[in-house]
PDB file of C-alpha atoms and ligand atoms in Angstrom:
ATOM      1  CA  UNK A 849       4.143  11.858  10.837  1.00 86.00           C
ATOM      2  CA  UNK A 850       4.035   8.080  12.262  1.00 95.00           C
ATOM      3  CA  UNK A 851       6.039   5.945  10.066  1.00 97.00           C
ATOM      4  CA  UNK A 852       4.103   2.381   9.015  1.00 98.00           C
ATOM      5  CA  UNK A 853       5.614  -0.081   7.269  1.00 98.00           C
ATOM      6  CA  UNK A 854       3.363  -2.653   5.726  1.00 99.00           C
ATOM      7  CA  UNK A 855       4.046  -6.473   4.890  1.00 99.00           C
ATOM      8  CA  UNK A 856       2.826  -7.214   1.750  1.00 98.00           C
ATOM      9  CA  UNK A 857       2.446 -10.866   1.383  1.00 98.00           C
ATOM     10  CA  UNK A 858       3.168 -11.389  -2.286  1.00 98.00           C
ATOM     11  CA  UNK A 859       6.599 -12.568  -1.064  1.00 98.00           C
ATOM     12  CA  UNK A 860       5.354 -14.524   1.963  1.00 98.00           C
ATOM     13  CA  UNK A 861       5.706 -18.632   1.465  1.00 98.00           C
ATOM     14  CA  UNK A 862       1.820 -19.171   0.579  1.00 97.00           C
ATOM     15  CA  UNK A 863       1.890 -22.410   1.889  1.00 97.00           C
ATOM     16  CA  UNK A 864       2.946 -20.836   4.993  1.00 97.00           C
ATOM     17  CA  UNK A 865       0.317 -17.805   4.708  1.00 97.00           C
ATOM     18  CA  UNK A 866      -0.615 -17.781   8.734  1.00 97.00           C
ATOM     19  CA  UNK A 867       2.395 -18.325  10.081  1.00 98.00           C
ATOM     20  CA  UNK A 868       3.859 -15.788   7.701  1.00 98.00           C
ATOM     21  CA  UNK A 869       1.865 -13.583   9.032  1.00 98.00           C
ATOM     22  CA  UNK A 870       1.720 -14.244  13.213  1.00 98.00           C
ATOM     23  CA  UNK A 871       5.899 -13.557  12.467  1.00 98.00           C
ATOM     24  CA  UNK A 872       5.036 -10.628  10.870  1.00 98.00           C
ATOM     25  CA  UNK A 873       3.219  -9.715  13.588  1.00 98.00           C
ATOM     26  CA  UNK A 874       5.085 -10.615  16.347  1.00 98.00           C
ATOM     27  CA  UNK A 875       8.459  -8.821  13.814  1.00 98.00           C
ATOM     28  CA  UNK A 876       6.370  -5.434  14.797  1.00 98.00           C
ATOM     29  CA  UNK A 877       4.981  -4.747  11.335  1.00 98.00           C
ATOM     30  CA  UNK A 878       2.076  -1.785  11.170  1.00 98.00           C
ATOM     31  CA  UNK A 879       0.250  -3.137   8.078  1.00 98.00           C
ATOM     32  CA  UNK A 880      -0.485  -6.631   6.130  1.00 98.00           C
ATOM     33  CA  UNK A 881      -0.211  -5.555   2.320  1.00 98.00           C
ATOM     34  CA  UNK A 882      -2.347  -7.733   0.641  1.00 98.00           C
ATOM     35  CA  UNK A 883      -2.001  -7.899  -3.371  1.00 98.00           C
ATOM     36  CA  UNK A 884      -5.199  -8.053  -5.104  1.00 98.00           C
ATOM     37  CA  UNK A 885      -4.690  -8.723  -8.774  1.00 98.00           C
ATOM     38  CA  UNK A 886      -7.229  -9.743 -11.478  1.00 98.00           C
ATOM     39  CA  UNK A 887      -5.457 -10.713 -14.950  1.00 98.00           C
ATOM     40  CA  UNK A 888      -6.805  -7.657 -16.591  1.00 98.00           C
ATOM     41  CA  UNK A 889      -5.424  -3.976 -15.071  1.00 98.00           C
ATOM     42  CA  UNK A 890      -2.211  -5.980 -14.710  1.00 98.00           C
ATOM     43  CA  UNK A 891      -0.762  -9.659 -16.154  1.00 98.00           C
ATOM     44  CA  UNK A 892      -0.648 -11.723 -13.026  1.00 98.00           C
ATOM     45  CA  UNK A 893      -3.263 -13.295 -11.082  1.00 98.00           C
ATOM     46  CA  UNK A 894      -3.279 -13.627  -7.026  1.00 98.00           C
ATOM     47  CA  UNK A 895      -5.553 -13.391  -4.384  1.00 97.00           C
ATOM     48  CA  UNK A 896      -9.270 -12.713  -3.799  1.00 97.00           C
ATOM     49  CA  UNK A 897     -12.014 -12.075  -1.053  1.00 97.00           C
ATOM     50  CA  UNK A 898     -11.254 -15.610   0.491  1.00 97.00           C
ATOM     51  CA  UNK A 899      -7.718 -15.397   1.046  1.00 97.00           C
ATOM     52  CA  UNK A 900      -8.368 -11.643   2.936  1.00 98.00           C
ATOM     53  CA  UNK A 901     -10.463 -13.545   5.152  1.00 97.00           C
ATOM     54  CA  UNK A 902      -8.142 -15.974   5.915  1.00 96.00           C
ATOM     55  CA  UNK A 903      -5.417 -13.372   6.658  1.00 97.00           C
ATOM     56  CA  UNK A 904      -8.409 -11.249   8.996  1.00 97.00           C
ATOM     57  CA  UNK A 905      -8.801 -14.056  10.818  1.00 95.00           C
ATOM     58  CA  UNK A 906      -5.295 -14.721  11.363  1.00 93.00           C
ATOM     59  CA  UNK A 907      -4.460 -11.449  12.502  1.00 97.00           C
ATOM     60  CA  UNK A 908      -5.004  -8.113  14.509  1.00 96.00           C
ATOM     61  CA  UNK A 909      -3.023  -5.861  12.134  1.00 98.00           C
ATOM     62  CA  UNK A 910      -5.134  -3.485   9.949  1.00 98.00           C
ATOM     63  CA  UNK A 911      -5.128  -4.807   6.544  1.00 98.00           C
ATOM     64  CA  UNK A 912      -3.732  -2.967   3.558  1.00 98.00           C
ATOM     65  CA  UNK A 913      -5.801  -4.392   0.151  1.00 98.00           C
ATOM     66  CA  UNK A 914      -4.638  -2.925  -2.788  1.00 99.00           C
ATOM     67  CA  UNK A 915      -6.805  -3.946  -5.667  1.00 98.00           C
ATOM     68  CA  UNK A 916      -5.134  -4.174  -8.462  1.00 99.00           C
ATOM     69  CA  UNK A 917      -8.481  -4.856 -11.397  1.00 98.00           C
ATOM     70  CA  UNK A 918     -10.288  -3.404 -13.495  1.00 98.00           C
ATOM     71  CA  UNK A 919     -14.493  -2.304 -12.024  1.00 98.00           C
ATOM     72  CA  UNK A 920     -13.018  -1.754  -8.583  1.00 98.00           C
ATOM     73  CA  UNK A 921     -16.923  -0.879  -7.714  1.00 98.00           C
ATOM     74  CA  UNK A 922     -18.370  -4.414  -8.610  1.00 98.00           C
ATOM     75  CA  UNK A 923     -16.066  -6.098  -6.308  1.00 98.00           C
ATOM     76  CA  UNK A 924     -15.731  -3.581  -3.153  1.00 97.00           C
ATOM     77  CA  UNK A 925     -18.767  -5.330  -1.068  1.00 97.00           C
ATOM     78  CA  UNK A 926     -16.758  -8.554  -1.118  1.00 97.00           C
ATOM     79  CA  UNK A 927     -13.894  -7.508   0.351  1.00 97.00           C
ATOM     80  CA  UNK A 928     -15.849  -4.922   2.936  1.00 96.00           C
ATOM     81  CA  UNK A 929     -17.689  -7.664   3.905  1.00 95.00           C
ATOM     82  CA  UNK A 930     -14.646  -9.661   5.315  1.00 92.00           C
ATOM     83  CA  UNK A 931     -12.640  -6.926   6.757  1.00 96.00           C
ATOM     84  CA  UNK A 932     -13.481  -4.098   9.402  1.00 94.00           C
ATOM     85  CA  UNK A 933     -13.034  -0.318  10.097  1.00 95.00           C
ATOM     86  CA  UNK A 934      -8.984  -0.241  10.591  1.00 96.00           C
ATOM     87  CA  UNK A 935      -8.555  -1.778   7.437  1.00 98.00           C
ATOM     88  CA  UNK A 936      -8.200   0.159   4.324  1.00 98.00           C
ATOM     89  CA  UNK A 937      -8.738  -0.648   0.611  1.00 98.00           C
ATOM     90  CA  UNK A 938      -6.979   0.852  -1.904  1.00 99.00           C
ATOM     91  CA  UNK A 939      -7.860   1.015  -5.537  1.00 99.00           C
ATOM     92  CA  UNK A 940      -6.243   2.106  -8.682  1.00 99.00           C
ATOM     93  CA  UNK A 941      -6.986   6.028 -10.184  1.00 99.00           C
ATOM     94  CA  UNK A 942      -6.572   4.104 -14.121  1.00 98.00           C
ATOM     95  CA  UNK A 943      -9.931   1.787 -12.908  1.00 98.00           C
ATOM     96  CA  UNK A 944     -12.415   4.544 -12.589  1.00 98.00           C
ATOM     97  CA  UNK A 945     -14.185   7.473 -14.593  1.00 98.00           C
ATOM     98  CA  UNK A 946     -15.726   7.736 -11.060  1.00 98.00           C
ATOM     99  CA  UNK A 947     -13.304   7.326  -8.495  1.00 98.00           C
ATOM    100  CA  UNK A 948     -14.970   9.517  -5.623  1.00 98.00           C
ATOM    101  CA  UNK A 949     -18.482   6.880  -5.915  1.00 98.00           C
ATOM    102  CA  UNK A 950     -15.612   4.278  -5.282  1.00 98.00           C
ATOM    103  CA  UNK A 951     -14.495   6.154  -2.170  1.00 98.00           C
ATOM    104  CA  UNK A 952     -17.912   6.452  -0.775  1.00 98.00           C
ATOM    105  CA  UNK A 953     -18.824   3.059  -1.386  1.00 98.00           C
ATOM    106  CA  UNK A 954     -15.524   2.255   0.243  1.00 98.00           C
ATOM    107  CA  UNK A 955     -16.497   4.283   3.286  1.00 98.00           C
ATOM    108  CA  UNK A 956     -20.290   3.878   3.639  1.00 98.00           C
ATOM    109  CA  UNK A 957     -19.173  -0.008   4.298  1.00 97.00           C
ATOM    110  CA  UNK A 958     -17.170   1.617   7.533  1.00 97.00           C
ATOM    111  CA  UNK A 959     -13.644   1.011   6.013  1.00 98.00           C
ATOM    112  CA  UNK A 960     -11.031   3.434   4.891  1.00 98.00           C
ATOM    113  CA  UNK A 961     -10.326   4.412   1.069  1.00 98.00           C
ATOM    114  CA  UNK A 962      -7.351   5.000  -0.509  1.00 99.00           C
ATOM    115  CA  UNK A 963      -6.249   6.072  -4.374  1.00 99.00           C
ATOM    116  CA  UNK A 964      -3.590   4.585  -6.151  1.00 99.00           C
ATOM    117  CA  UNK A 965      -1.899   5.624  -9.147  1.00 99.00           C
ATOM    118  CA  UNK A 966       0.812   3.948 -11.631  1.00 99.00           C
ATOM    119  CA  UNK A 967       4.238   5.406 -12.080  1.00 98.00           C
ATOM    120  CA  UNK A 968       3.461   6.738 -15.103  1.00 98.00           C
ATOM    121  CA  UNK A 969      -0.192   8.398 -14.125  1.00 98.00           C
ATOM    122  CA  UNK A 970       0.095  11.966 -13.531  1.00 98.00           C
ATOM    123  CA  UNK A 971      -0.088  13.695 -10.859  1.00 98.00           C
ATOM    124  CA  UNK A 972      -3.186  15.805 -11.643  1.00 98.00           C
ATOM    125  CA  UNK A 973      -5.465  12.901 -11.472  1.00 98.00           C
ATOM    126  CA  UNK A 974      -5.708  12.642  -7.635  1.00 98.00           C
ATOM    127  CA  UNK A 975      -5.220  16.298  -7.037  1.00 98.00           C
ATOM    128  CA  UNK A 976      -8.602  16.930  -5.911  1.00 98.00           C
ATOM    129  CA  UNK A 977      -9.199  13.673  -4.526  1.00 98.00           C
ATOM    130  CA  UNK A 978      -6.741  14.353  -2.002  1.00 98.00           C
ATOM    131  CA  UNK A 979      -8.887  15.779   0.770  1.00 98.00           C
ATOM    132  CA  UNK A 980     -11.637  12.625   0.237  1.00 98.00           C
ATOM    133  CA  UNK A 981      -8.968   9.721   1.012  1.00 98.00           C
ATOM    134  CA  UNK A 982      -7.478   8.148   3.740  1.00 98.00           C
ATOM    135  CA  UNK A 983      -4.123   7.756   1.990  1.00 98.00           C
ATOM    136  CA  UNK A 984      -2.496   7.939  -1.094  1.00 99.00           C
ATOM    137  CA  UNK A 985      -0.500   4.830  -3.243  1.00 99.00           C
ATOM    138  CA  UNK A 986       2.229   6.249  -4.840  1.00 99.00           C
ATOM    139  CA  UNK A 987       3.359   3.089  -6.810  1.00 99.00           C
ATOM    140  CA  UNK A 988       7.535   2.755  -7.266  1.00 99.00           C
ATOM    141  CA  UNK A 989       7.221  -0.001  -9.835  1.00 99.00           C
ATOM    142  CA  UNK A 990       4.791  -1.250 -12.804  1.00 98.00           C
ATOM    143  CA  UNK A 991       2.377  -3.061 -10.369  1.00 98.00           C
ATOM    144  CA  UNK A 992       2.251  -6.938 -11.259  1.00 98.00           C
ATOM    145  CA  UNK A 993       5.504  -8.690  -9.461  1.00 98.00           C
ATOM    146  CA  UNK A 994       7.432  -8.148  -6.551  1.00 98.00           C
ATOM    147  CA  UNK A 995      11.008  -8.692  -6.731  1.00 98.00           C
ATOM    148  CA  UNK A 996      10.876  -5.070  -9.259  1.00 98.00           C
ATOM    149  CA  UNK A 997      13.448  -1.951  -9.245  1.00 98.00           C
ATOM    150  CA  UNK A 998      12.805   0.933  -7.363  1.00 99.00           C
ATOM    151  CA  UNK A 999      11.747   3.505 -10.079  1.00 98.00           C
ATOM    152  CA  UNK A1000      13.597   6.810  -8.769  1.00 98.00           C
ATOM    153  CA  UNK A1001      11.620   9.048 -11.342  1.00 98.00           C
ATOM    154  CA  UNK A1002       8.692   8.662  -9.380  1.00 98.00           C
ATOM    155  CA  UNK A1003      10.028  10.786  -6.254  1.00 98.00           C
ATOM    156  CA  UNK A1004       9.280  14.316  -7.679  1.00 98.00           C
ATOM    157  CA  UNK A1005       5.387  13.046  -8.477  1.00 98.00           C
ATOM    158  CA  UNK A1006       6.027  11.979  -4.575  1.00 98.00           C
ATOM    159  CA  UNK A1007       6.918  15.427  -3.559  1.00 97.00           C
ATOM    160  CA  UNK A1008       4.546  17.342  -5.266  1.00 98.00           C
ATOM    161  CA  UNK A1009       2.060  15.945  -3.829  1.00 98.00           C
ATOM    162  CA  UNK A1010       3.030  15.441  -0.602  1.00 97.00           C
ATOM    163  CA  UNK A1011       3.809  19.107  -0.635  1.00 97.00           C
ATOM    164  CA  UNK A1012      -0.354  20.408  -1.773  1.00 97.00           C
ATOM    165  CA  UNK A1013      -1.622  16.845   0.367  1.00 98.00           C
ATOM    166  CA  UNK A1014      -3.541  17.803   3.659  1.00 97.00           C
ATOM    167  CA  UNK A1015      -2.046  18.027   6.808  1.00 94.00           C
ATOM    168  CA  UNK A1016      -1.248  14.214   7.929  1.00 93.00           C
ATOM    169  CA  UNK A1017      -2.462  12.224   5.278  1.00 98.00           C
ATOM    170  CA  UNK A1018      -0.894   8.589   5.198  1.00 98.00           C
ATOM    171  CA  UNK A1019       1.472   8.559   1.704  1.00 98.00           C
ATOM    172  CA  UNK A1020       2.462   4.669   1.089  1.00 98.00           C
ATOM    173  CA  UNK A1021       4.400   3.967  -1.526  1.00 98.00           C
ATOM    174  CA  UNK A1022       4.886   0.334  -3.296  1.00 99.00           C
ATOM    175  CA  UNK A1023       7.737  -1.538  -5.179  1.00 99.00           C
ATOM    176  CA  UNK A1024      11.194  -2.248  -4.692  1.00 98.00           C
ATOM    177  CA  UNK A1025      11.127  -0.425  -1.304  1.00 99.00           C
ATOM    178  CA  UNK A1026      14.653  -1.977   0.644  1.00 98.00           C
ATOM    179  CA  UNK A1027      16.977  -0.399   2.775  1.00 98.00           C
ATOM    180  CA  UNK A1028      19.078   1.074  -0.581  1.00 98.00           C
ATOM    181  CA  UNK A1029      15.954   2.829  -1.542  1.00 98.00           C
ATOM    182  CA  UNK A1030      13.712   3.589   1.548  1.00 98.00           C
ATOM    183  CA  UNK A1031      15.560   7.110   1.932  1.00 98.00           C
ATOM    184  CA  UNK A1032      14.986   8.589  -1.114  1.00 98.00           C
ATOM    185  CA  UNK A1033      10.885   7.632  -0.585  1.00 98.00           C
ATOM    186  CA  UNK A1034      10.864   9.359   2.363  1.00 98.00           C
ATOM    187  CA  UNK A1035      12.360  12.242   2.014  1.00 97.00           C
ATOM    188  CA  UNK A1036      10.594  12.924  -1.034  1.00 97.00           C
ATOM    189  CA  UNK A1037       7.730  12.609   1.447  1.00 97.00           C
ATOM    190  CA  UNK A1038       6.097   9.414   2.121  1.00 98.00           C
ATOM    191  CA  UNK A1039       5.375   7.846   4.905  1.00 98.00           C
ATOM    192  CA  UNK A1040       3.874   4.373   4.585  1.00 98.00           C
ATOM    193  CA  UNK A1041       6.455   2.244   3.235  1.00 98.00           C
ATOM    194  CA  UNK A1042       5.166  -1.574   1.902  1.00 99.00           C
ATOM    195  CA  UNK A1043       7.582  -4.028   0.926  1.00 99.00           C
ATOM    196  CA  UNK A1044       7.788  -8.167  -0.113  1.00 98.00           C
ATOM    197  CA  UNK A1045      10.920  -8.927  -1.106  1.00 98.00           C
ATOM    198  CA  UNK A1046      12.808  -6.909   1.606  1.00 98.00           C
ATOM    199  CA  UNK A1047      10.974  -8.672   4.577  1.00 98.00           C
ATOM    200  CA  UNK A1048       9.799 -12.117   3.038  1.00 98.00           C
ATOM    201  CA  UNK A1049      13.521 -12.795   1.275  1.00 98.00           C
ATOM    202  CA  UNK A1050      15.272 -12.494   4.588  1.00 98.00           C
ATOM    203  CA  UNK A1051      15.814 -15.153   7.524  1.00 97.00           C
ATOM    204  CA  UNK A1052      15.177 -12.164  10.032  1.00 98.00           C
ATOM    205  CA  UNK A1053      11.861 -10.467   9.796  1.00 98.00           C
ATOM    206  CA  UNK A1054      12.040  -7.993  13.044  1.00 98.00           C
ATOM    207  CA  UNK A1055      16.014  -7.163  11.833  1.00 98.00           C
ATOM    208  CA  UNK A1056      14.347  -6.362   8.162  1.00 98.00           C
ATOM    209  CA  UNK A1057      11.392  -4.321   9.496  1.00 98.00           C
ATOM    210  CA  UNK A1058      13.339  -2.360  11.945  1.00 98.00           C
ATOM    211  CA  UNK A1059      16.243  -1.242   9.319  1.00 98.00           C
ATOM    212  CA  UNK A1060      13.547  -0.307   7.036  1.00 98.00           C
ATOM    213  CA  UNK A1061      11.953   1.787   9.760  1.00 98.00           C
ATOM    214  CA  UNK A1062      15.014   3.539  11.080  1.00 98.00           C
ATOM    215  CA  UNK A1063      16.042   4.358   7.567  1.00 98.00           C
ATOM    216  CA  UNK A1064      12.487   6.017   6.924  1.00 98.00           C
ATOM    217  CA  UNK A1065      12.342   7.373  10.023  1.00 96.00           C
ATOM    218  CA  UNK A1066      16.204   9.341   9.569  1.00 96.00           C
ATOM    219  CA  UNK A1067      14.900  10.703   7.000  1.00 96.00           C
ATOM    220  CA  UNK A1068      11.278  11.991   6.644  1.00 92.00           C
ATOM    221  CA  UNK A1069      11.736  14.787   8.785  1.00 70.00           C
ATOM    222  CA  UNK A1070      13.189  16.648   5.441  1.00 61.00           C
ATOM    223  CA  UNK A1071       9.796  16.845   4.032  1.00 61.00           C
ATOM    224  CA  UNK A1072       8.405  18.601   7.466  1.00 55.00           C
ATOM    225  CA  UNK A1073       6.212  21.675   5.772  1.00 51.00           C
ATOM    226  CA  UNK A1074       7.835  25.430   6.353  1.00 43.00           C
TER     227      UNK A1074
HETATM  228  C1  DX5 B 474       3.551  -5.019  -6.838  1.00 57.43           C
HETATM  229  C2  DX5 B 474       2.926  -5.080  -5.595  1.00 57.43           C
HETATM  230  C3  DX5 B 474       3.445  -4.915  -4.471  1.00 57.43           C
HETATM  231  C4  DX5 B 474       4.737  -5.295  -4.628  1.00 57.43           C
HETATM  232  C5  DX5 B 474       6.117  -5.191  -3.526  1.00 57.43           C
HETATM  233  O1  DX5 B 474       2.362  -4.730  -7.780  1.00 57.43           O
HETATM  234  O2  DX5 B 474       1.628  -3.991  -5.491  1.00 57.43           O
HETATM  235  O3  DX5 B 474       3.256  -4.647  -3.213  1.00 57.43           O
HETATM  236  O4  DX5 B 474       4.252  -6.967  -3.885  1.00 57.43           O
HETATM  237  O5  DX5 B 474       7.303  -6.289  -3.725  1.00 57.43           O
HETATM  238  P1  DX5 B 474       8.522  -5.799  -3.641  1.00 57.43           P
HETATM  239  O6  DX5 B 474       8.654  -5.545  -2.261  1.00 57.43           O
HETATM  240  O7  DX5 B 474       9.407  -7.150  -3.711  1.00 57.43           O
HETATM  241  O8  DX5 B 474       8.640  -4.948  -5.036  1.00 57.43           O
HETATM  242 ZN1   ZN B 475       1.067  -3.484  -3.637  1.00 57.43          ZN
END
């Protein structure tokens, strides 16, 4: 499986966003992770379609848009209008009773669709959707802020879901990913890793991304199905 590192711009310098994106792009990042928070689903407010439009204009790297908002169906089109076929929009399973219609809405606009789940959300809630999505995002912190500690316990759920997921489904982990934690997430079955602090708080982005990728690569072979 391809290992992908996603740079979460939540920890980038907001006054230098264009430069920050250019720097991670030059440093070899695979995805730009944009955390959209509404102050309802999570206790924080961040970026919306306006910023996504600016980010999109500034990079050719695919966007990994992580919606932490209630009523995602109301806002999907305001994001799909600014984005394209290589970009992925991920909404939280906890925010809708009808996830399939949200998935179909995203796909009907030509984008990839992902479903995210909180650390305490049961694996059962996403089981039936695995065949219909392009990516599963498993939170390894309670969503809302960068810089929190990786919740180890989530790895058993991750392992379980990797075992039943269609072959080659991208499974992303998000929260507290750094050199000390990425090996555990990779060996439990993740192949996409979102990281904010462990990239943007470093002085050398290239070195930071290289180190994360290398540790993930060394550990991911443990989940090859037999
Ligand atoms: C948290 C966000 C994460 C966050 C990760 O709600 O979804 O993407 O930016 O930050 P770090 O890597 O610092 O834990
Ligand atoms: Zn995120």
